[in-house]
mmCIF file with all atom_site columns, C-alpha atoms in Angstrom:
data_model
loop_
_atom_site.group_PDB
_atom_site.id
_atom_site.type_symbol
_atom_site.label_atom_id
_atom_site.label_alt_id
_atom_site.label_comp_id
_atom_site.label_asym_id
_atom_site.label_entity_id
_atom_site.label_seq_id
_atom_site.pdbx_PDB_ins_code
_atom_site.Cartn_x
_atom_site.Cartn_y
_atom_site.Cartn_z
_atom_site.occupancy
_atom_site.B_iso_or_equiv
_atom_site.pdbx_formal_charge
_atom_site.auth_seq_id
_atom_site.auth_comp_id
_atom_site.auth_asym_id
_atom_site.auth_atom_id
_atom_site.pdbx_PDB_model_num
ATOM 1   C CA . UNK A 1 1   ? -7.963  3.696  44.454 1.00 0.00 ? 101 UNK A CA 1
ATOM 2   C CA . UNK A 1 2   ? -5.348  6.757  44.486 1.00 0.00 ? 102 UNK A CA 1
ATOM 3   C CA . UNK A 1 3   ? -1.946  6.751  45.454 1.00 0.00 ? 103 UNK A CA 1
ATOM 4   C CA . UNK A 1 4   ? -0.819  8.485  48.713 1.00 0.00 ? 104 UNK A CA 1
ATOM 5   C CA . UNK A 1 5   ? 1.816   10.481 48.670 1.00 0.00 ? 105 UNK A CA 1
ATOM 6   C CA . UNK A 1 6   ? 4.765   10.679 48.861 1.00 0.00 ? 106 UNK A CA 1
ATOM 7   C CA . UNK A 1 7   ? 5.846   7.249  47.119 1.00 0.00 ? 107 UNK A CA 1
ATOM 8   C CA . UNK A 1 8   ? 8.785   5.520  48.557 1.00 0.00 ? 108 UNK A CA 1
ATOM 9   C CA . UNK A 1 9   ? 11.073  3.746  46.386 1.00 0.00 ? 109 UNK A CA 1
ATOM 10  C CA . UNK A 1 10  ? 8.600   4.605  43.115 1.00 0.00 ? 110 UNK A CA 1
ATOM 11  C CA . UNK A 1 11  ? 10.043  6.848  40.294 1.00 0.00 ? 111 UNK A CA 1
ATOM 12  C CA . UNK A 1 12  ? 7.825   9.160  38.140 1.00 0.00 ? 112 UNK A CA 1
ATOM 13  C CA . UNK A 1 13  ? 7.912   8.907  34.857 1.00 0.00 ? 113 UNK A CA 1
ATOM 14  C CA . UNK A 1 14  ? 9.863   10.919 32.636 1.00 0.00 ? 114 UNK A CA 1
ATOM 15  C CA . UNK A 1 15  ? 12.165  12.005 28.779 1.00 0.00 ? 115 UNK A CA 1
ATOM 16  C CA . UNK A 1 16  ? 14.463  8.921  29.926 1.00 0.00 ? 116 UNK A CA 1
ATOM 17  C CA . UNK A 1 17  ? 11.811  6.422  30.160 1.00 0.00 ? 117 UNK A CA 1
ATOM 18  C CA . UNK A 1 18  ? 10.743  6.964  26.509 1.00 0.00 ? 118 UNK A CA 1
ATOM 19  C CA . UNK A 1 19  ? 10.891  4.251  23.810 1.00 0.00 ? 119 UNK A CA 1
ATOM 20  C CA . UNK A 1 20  ? 9.980   5.841  20.397 1.00 0.00 ? 120 UNK A CA 1
ATOM 21  C CA . UNK A 1 21  ? 9.005   3.506  17.750 1.00 0.00 ? 121 UNK A CA 1
ATOM 22  C CA . UNK A 1 22  ? 7.642   4.606  14.135 1.00 0.00 ? 122 UNK A CA 1
ATOM 23  C CA . UNK A 1 23  ? 6.073   2.030  11.468 1.00 0.00 ? 123 UNK A CA 1
ATOM 24  C CA . UNK A 1 24  ? 7.464   -0.183 13.605 1.00 0.00 ? 124 UNK A CA 1
ATOM 25  C CA . UNK A 1 25  ? 11.826  0.960  14.015 1.00 0.00 ? 125 UNK A CA 1
ATOM 26  C CA . UNK A 1 26  ? 13.497  2.661  17.403 1.00 0.00 ? 126 UNK A CA 1
ATOM 27  C CA . UNK A 1 27  ? 14.703  5.783  16.821 1.00 0.00 ? 127 UNK A CA 1
ATOM 28  C CA . UNK A 1 28  ? 16.841  6.988  20.063 1.00 0.00 ? 128 UNK A CA 1
ATOM 29  C CA . UNK A 1 29  ? 18.025  10.411 19.418 1.00 0.00 ? 129 UNK A CA 1
ATOM 30  C CA . UNK A 1 30  ? 15.221  12.537 19.736 1.00 0.00 ? 130 UNK A CA 1
ATOM 31  C CA . UNK A 1 31  ? 14.645  15.695 21.443 1.00 0.00 ? 131 UNK A CA 1
ATOM 32  C CA . UNK A 1 32  ? 11.052  16.155 21.908 1.00 0.00 ? 132 UNK A CA 1
ATOM 33  C CA . UNK A 1 33  ? 7.692   14.513 21.419 1.00 0.00 ? 133 UNK A CA 1
ATOM 34  C CA . UNK A 1 34  ? 4.703   16.101 22.120 1.00 0.00 ? 134 UNK A CA 1
ATOM 35  C CA . UNK A 1 35  ? 1.151   15.278 21.100 1.00 0.00 ? 135 UNK A CA 1
ATOM 36  C CA . UNK A 1 36  ? -2.399  16.090 22.054 1.00 0.00 ? 136 UNK A CA 1
ATOM 37  C CA . UNK A 1 37  ? -5.757  15.711 21.174 1.00 0.00 ? 137 UNK A CA 1
ATOM 38  C CA . UNK A 1 38  ? -8.954  17.272 22.134 1.00 0.00 ? 138 UNK A CA 1
ATOM 39  C CA . UNK A 1 39  ? -12.890 17.629 21.571 1.00 0.00 ? 139 UNK A CA 1
ATOM 40  C CA . UNK A 1 40  ? -14.512 21.521 20.745 1.00 0.00 ? 140 UNK A CA 1
ATOM 41  C CA . UNK A 1 41  ? -18.127 21.239 21.543 1.00 0.00 ? 141 UNK A CA 1
ATOM 42  C CA . UNK A 1 42  ? -20.914 23.490 20.753 1.00 0.00 ? 142 UNK A CA 1
ATOM 43  C CA . UNK A 1 43  ? -23.431 24.942 23.072 1.00 0.00 ? 143 UNK A CA 1
ATOM 44  C CA . UNK A 1 44  ? -27.759 24.306 22.616 1.00 0.00 ? 144 UNK A CA 1
ATOM 45  C CA . UNK A 1 45  ? -29.129 27.430 22.791 1.00 0.00 ? 145 UNK A CA 1
ATOM 46  C CA . UNK A 1 46  ? -32.642 28.363 23.465 1.00 0.00 ? 146 UNK A CA 1
ATOM 47  C CA . UNK A 1 47  ? -34.058 31.460 22.594 1.00 0.00 ? 147 UNK A CA 1
ATOM 48  C CA . UNK A 1 48  ? -34.866 32.737 25.822 1.00 0.00 ? 148 UNK A CA 1
ATOM 49  C CA . UNK A 1 49  ? -32.378 31.152 27.879 1.00 0.00 ? 149 UNK A CA 1
ATOM 50  C CA . UNK A 1 50  ? -29.088 32.642 29.097 1.00 0.00 ? 150 UNK A CA 1
ATOM 51  C CA . UNK A 1 51  ? -26.999 29.176 30.146 1.00 0.00 ? 151 UNK A CA 1
ATOM 52  C CA . UNK A 1 52  ? -27.033 26.231 27.191 1.00 0.00 ? 152 UNK A CA 1
ATOM 53  C CA . UNK A 1 53  ? -29.622 23.641 27.016 1.00 0.00 ? 153 UNK A CA 1
ATOM 54  C CA . UNK A 1 54  ? -27.128 21.098 26.227 1.00 0.00 ? 154 UNK A CA 1
ATOM 55  C CA . UNK A 1 55  ? -24.017 20.299 24.543 1.00 0.00 ? 155 UNK A CA 1
ATOM 56  C CA . UNK A 1 56  ? -22.796 18.351 20.922 1.00 0.00 ? 156 UNK A CA 1
ATOM 57  C CA . UNK A 1 57  ? -20.256 15.529 21.582 1.00 0.00 ? 157 UNK A CA 1
ATOM 58  C CA . UNK A 1 58  ? -18.023 18.667 19.867 1.00 0.00 ? 158 UNK A CA 1
ATOM 59  C CA . UNK A 1 59  ? -15.292 18.466 16.486 1.00 0.00 ? 159 UNK A CA 1
ATOM 60  C CA . UNK A 1 60  ? -11.952 16.327 17.426 1.00 0.00 ? 160 UNK A CA 1
ATOM 61  C CA . UNK A 1 61  ? -8.463  17.893 16.674 1.00 0.00 ? 161 UNK A CA 1
ATOM 62  C CA . UNK A 1 62  ? -5.184  16.650 16.633 1.00 0.00 ? 162 UNK A CA 1
ATOM 63  C CA . UNK A 1 63  ? -1.881  18.149 16.680 1.00 0.00 ? 163 UNK A CA 1
ATOM 64  C CA . UNK A 1 64  ? 1.984   16.826 17.596 1.00 0.00 ? 164 UNK A CA 1
ATOM 65  C CA . UNK A 1 65  ? 5.361   17.215 16.568 1.00 0.00 ? 165 UNK A CA 1
ATOM 66  C CA . UNK A 1 66  ? 9.238   15.628 16.906 1.00 0.00 ? 166 UNK A CA 1
ATOM 67  C CA . UNK A 1 67  ? 12.718  17.268 17.061 1.00 0.00 ? 167 UNK A CA 1
ATOM 68  C CA . UNK A 1 68  ? 15.257  15.389 16.522 1.00 0.00 ? 168 UNK A CA 1
ATOM 69  C CA . UNK A 1 69  ? 18.781  16.141 15.891 1.00 0.00 ? 169 UNK A CA 1
ATOM 70  C CA . UNK A 1 70  ? 19.659  16.273 12.156 1.00 0.00 ? 170 UNK A CA 1
ATOM 71  C CA . UNK A 1 71  ? 21.857  13.203 11.947 1.00 0.00 ? 171 UNK A CA 1
ATOM 72  C CA . UNK A 1 72  ? 18.368  11.381 13.292 1.00 0.00 ? 172 UNK A CA 1
ATOM 73  C CA . UNK A 1 73  ? 16.026  13.011 10.293 1.00 0.00 ? 173 UNK A CA 1
ATOM 74  C CA . UNK A 1 74  ? 18.219  11.857 7.956  1.00 0.00 ? 174 UNK A CA 1
ATOM 75  C CA . UNK A 1 75  ? 18.086  8.541  8.294  1.00 0.00 ? 175 UNK A CA 1
ATOM 76  C CA . UNK A 1 76  ? 14.649  8.462  9.288  1.00 0.00 ? 176 UNK A CA 1
ATOM 77  C CA . UNK A 1 77  ? 13.172  10.391 5.710  1.00 0.00 ? 177 UNK A CA 1
ATOM 78  C CA . UNK A 1 78  ? 15.590  7.779  4.212  1.00 0.00 ? 178 UNK A CA 1
ATOM 79  C CA . UNK A 1 79  ? 14.305  4.989  5.762  1.00 0.00 ? 179 UNK A CA 1
ATOM 80  C CA . UNK A 1 80  ? 10.021  6.447  4.735  1.00 0.00 ? 180 UNK A CA 1
ATOM 81  C CA . UNK A 1 81  ? 11.910  7.314  0.964  1.00 0.00 ? 181 UNK A CA 1
ATOM 82  C CA . UNK A 1 82  ? 10.315  9.781  -1.816 1.00 0.00 ? 182 UNK A CA 1
ATOM 83  C CA . UNK A 1 83  ? 7.308   11.830 -0.231 1.00 0.00 ? 183 UNK A CA 1
ATOM 84  C CA . UNK A 1 84  ? 7.638   10.559 3.392  1.00 0.00 ? 184 UNK A CA 1
ATOM 85  C CA . UNK A 1 85  ? 5.066   14.017 4.172  1.00 0.00 ? 185 UNK A CA 1
ATOM 86  C CA . UNK A 1 86  ? 2.130   11.622 2.347  1.00 0.00 ? 186 UNK A CA 1
ATOM 87  C CA . UNK A 1 87  ? 2.795   8.317  4.387  1.00 0.00 ? 187 UNK A CA 1
ATOM 88  C CA . UNK A 1 88  ? 0.182   7.997  7.263  1.00 0.00 ? 188 UNK A CA 1
ATOM 89  C CA . UNK A 1 89  ? 2.525   6.624  9.912  1.00 0.00 ? 189 UNK A CA 1
ATOM 90  C CA . UNK A 1 90  ? 2.152   5.024  13.673 1.00 0.00 ? 190 UNK A CA 1
ATOM 91  C CA . UNK A 1 91  ? 4.129   6.334  16.602 1.00 0.00 ? 191 UNK A CA 1
ATOM 92  C CA . UNK A 1 92  ? 4.420   4.550  19.360 1.00 0.00 ? 192 UNK A CA 1
ATOM 93  C CA . UNK A 1 93  ? 5.539   6.542  22.699 1.00 0.00 ? 193 UNK A CA 1
ATOM 94  C CA . UNK A 1 94  ? 5.948   4.264  25.896 1.00 0.00 ? 194 UNK A CA 1
ATOM 95  C CA . UNK A 1 95  ? 6.628   5.260  28.871 1.00 0.00 ? 195 UNK A CA 1
ATOM 96  C CA . UNK A 1 96  ? 8.444   2.805  31.348 1.00 0.00 ? 196 UNK A CA 1
ATOM 97  C CA . UNK A 1 97  ? 10.198  3.061  34.895 1.00 0.00 ? 197 UNK A CA 1
ATOM 98  C CA . UNK A 1 98  ? 11.303  0.005  37.674 1.00 0.00 ? 198 UNK A CA 1
ATOM 99  C CA . UNK A 1 99  ? 8.029   -0.508 39.436 1.00 0.00 ? 199 UNK A CA 1
ATOM 100 C CA . UNK A 1 100 ? 5.729   1.197  36.768 1.00 0.00 ? 200 UNK A CA 1
ATOM 101 C CA . UNK A 1 101 ? 3.190   -0.009 34.714 1.00 0.00 ? 201 UNK A CA 1
ATOM 102 C CA . UNK A 1 102 ? 3.929   0.742  31.147 1.00 0.00 ? 202 UNK A CA 1
ATOM 103 C CA . UNK A 1 103 ? 2.274   3.017  29.621 1.00 0.00 ? 203 UNK A CA 1
ATOM 104 C CA . UNK A 1 104 ? 1.817   3.109  25.626 1.00 0.00 ? 204 UNK A CA 1
ATOM 105 C CA . UNK A 1 105 ? 0.441   5.814  24.253 1.00 0.00 ? 205 UNK A CA 1
ATOM 106 C CA . UNK A 1 106 ? -0.223  5.230  19.904 1.00 0.00 ? 206 UNK A CA 1
ATOM 107 C CA . UNK A 1 107 ? -0.385  8.232  17.717 1.00 0.00 ? 207 UNK A CA 1
ATOM 108 C CA . UNK A 1 108 ? -1.371  7.722  13.847 1.00 0.00 ? 208 UNK A CA 1
ATOM 109 C CA . UNK A 1 109 ? 0.042   10.853 11.512 1.00 0.00 ? 209 UNK A CA 1
ATOM 110 C CA . UNK A 1 110 ? 1.690   12.286 8.671  1.00 0.00 ? 210 UNK A CA 1
ATOM 111 C CA . UNK A 1 111 ? 5.015   14.252 9.262  1.00 0.00 ? 211 UNK A CA 1
ATOM 112 C CA . UNK A 1 112 ? 3.982   17.726 7.089  1.00 0.00 ? 212 UNK A CA 1
ATOM 113 C CA . UNK A 1 113 ? 6.133   20.579 7.871  1.00 0.00 ? 213 UNK A CA 1
ATOM 114 C CA . UNK A 1 114 ? 9.552   19.760 8.846  1.00 0.00 ? 214 UNK A CA 1
ATOM 115 C CA . UNK A 1 115 ? 12.117  22.842 10.093 1.00 0.00 ? 215 UNK A CA 1
ATOM 116 C CA . UNK A 1 116 ? 15.851  23.445 10.499 1.00 0.00 ? 216 UNK A CA 1
ATOM 117 C CA . UNK A 1 117 ? 17.316  24.462 13.383 1.00 0.00 ? 217 UNK A CA 1
ATOM 118 C CA . UNK A 1 118 ? 20.370  26.075 13.311 1.00 0.00 ? 218 UNK A CA 1
ATOM 119 C CA . UNK A 1 119 ? 21.928  28.320 16.075 1.00 0.00 ? 219 UNK A CA 1
ATOM 120 C CA . UNK A 1 120 ? 25.466  29.242 16.867 1.00 0.00 ? 220 UNK A CA 1
ATOM 121 C CA . UNK A 1 121 ? 27.412  27.198 19.448 1.00 0.00 ? 221 UNK A CA 1
ATOM 122 C CA . UNK A 1 122 ? 28.526  23.352 19.735 1.00 0.00 ? 222 UNK A CA 1
ATOM 123 C CA . UNK A 1 123 ? 24.598  21.901 19.783 1.00 0.00 ? 223 UNK A CA 1
ATOM 124 C CA . UNK A 1 124 ? 24.081  20.006 16.801 1.00 0.00 ? 224 UNK A CA 1
ATOM 125 C CA . UNK A 1 125 ? 21.243  20.891 14.041 1.00 0.00 ? 225 UNK A CA 1
ATOM 126 C CA . UNK A 1 126 ? 18.139  19.620 14.669 1.00 0.00 ? 226 UNK A CA 1
ATOM 127 C CA . UNK A 1 127 ? 14.636  19.623 13.408 1.00 0.00 ? 227 UNK A CA 1
ATOM 128 C CA . UNK A 1 128 ? 11.531  20.268 14.616 1.00 0.00 ? 228 UNK A CA 1
ATOM 129 C CA . UNK A 1 129 ? 8.524   18.966 12.426 1.00 0.00 ? 229 UNK A CA 1
ATOM 130 C CA . UNK A 1 130 ? 5.044   19.066 12.842 1.00 0.00 ? 230 UNK A CA 1
ATOM 131 C CA . UNK A 1 131 ? 2.835   16.376 12.670 1.00 0.00 ? 231 UNK A CA 1
ATOM 132 C CA . UNK A 1 132 ? -0.479  16.161 11.505 1.00 0.00 ? 232 UNK A CA 1
ATOM 133 C CA . UNK A 1 133 ? -2.802  14.093 13.356 1.00 0.00 ? 233 UNK A CA 1
ATOM 134 C CA . UNK A 1 134 ? -5.154  12.131 11.815 1.00 0.00 ? 234 UNK A CA 1
ATOM 135 C CA . UNK A 1 135 ? -7.328  9.952  14.081 1.00 0.00 ? 235 UNK A CA 1
ATOM 136 C CA . UNK A 1 136 ? -7.743  9.941  17.905 1.00 0.00 ? 236 UNK A CA 1
ATOM 137 C CA . UNK A 1 137 ? -4.908  9.586  20.094 1.00 0.00 ? 237 UNK A CA 1
ATOM 138 C CA . UNK A 1 138 ? -4.503  6.509  21.692 1.00 0.00 ? 238 UNK A CA 1
ATOM 139 C CA . UNK A 1 139 ? -3.659  7.351  25.225 1.00 0.00 ? 239 UNK A CA 1
ATOM 140 C CA . UNK A 1 140 ? -2.547  4.107  27.134 1.00 0.00 ? 240 UNK A CA 1
ATOM 141 C CA . UNK A 1 141 ? -5.712  2.229  25.303 1.00 0.00 ? 241 UNK A CA 1
ATOM 142 C CA . UNK A 1 142 ? -8.441  4.802  25.316 1.00 0.00 ? 242 UNK A CA 1
ATOM 143 C CA . UNK A 1 143 ? -9.571  7.703  23.127 1.00 0.00 ? 243 UNK A CA 1
ATOM 144 C CA . UNK A 1 144 ? -11.479 10.959 24.419 1.00 0.00 ? 244 UNK A CA 1
ATOM 145 C CA . UNK A 1 145 ? -13.631 9.885  21.888 1.00 0.00 ? 245 UNK A CA 1
ATOM 146 C CA . UNK A 1 146 ? -15.152 7.076  20.470 1.00 0.00 ? 246 UNK A CA 1
ATOM 147 C CA . UNK A 1 147 ? -14.249 5.481  17.010 1.00 0.00 ? 247 UNK A CA 1
ATOM 148 C CA . UNK A 1 148 ? -15.967 6.019  13.760 1.00 0.00 ? 248 UNK A CA 1
ATOM 149 C CA . UNK A 1 149 ? -18.623 3.292  13.336 1.00 0.00 ? 249 UNK A CA 1
ATOM 150 C CA . UNK A 1 150 ? -16.940 1.864  9.671  1.00 0.00 ? 250 UNK A CA 1
ATOM 151 C CA . UNK A 1 151 ? -18.920 -1.305 9.793  1.00 0.00 ? 251 UNK A CA 1
ATOM 152 C CA . UNK A 1 152 ? -20.940 -1.579 6.423  1.00 0.00 ? 252 UNK A CA 1
ATOM 153 C CA . UNK A 1 153 ? -19.582 1.299  4.820  1.00 0.00 ? 253 UNK A CA 1
ATOM 154 C CA . UNK A 1 154 ? -16.475 -1.098 2.711  1.00 0.00 ? 254 UNK A CA 1
#
């Protein structure tokens, strides 16, 4: 049943609701975590039809990025060690608010393109790093596409 609005005394999820764990370790000094995935279906067309006859499931793709203060970035890469960009990592993003169910999204990917950003002023140095997403994102336990059936391939 849809929620009727406005809700009384309920709080929506916000950035302050987020807990981030990377390979089981919680990191707190991050400014942003973005992630998305989707399908790019193709159209099945006939010789003389102006509209598609059907569509393919589509190719899956995903992307993401994380921004954190330089000090926390140094801790993260020290924890991961040399070759950190080659390691498949599990990013667990949890959203929790009072009187709301906890929502957990899971992203599996690699840190692939760190970018150091400094500017004049009193703000701390920050690193933004692209995440190469390796598999469909788990959006609170569901995915946009079915997982690959790997039974018998091993």
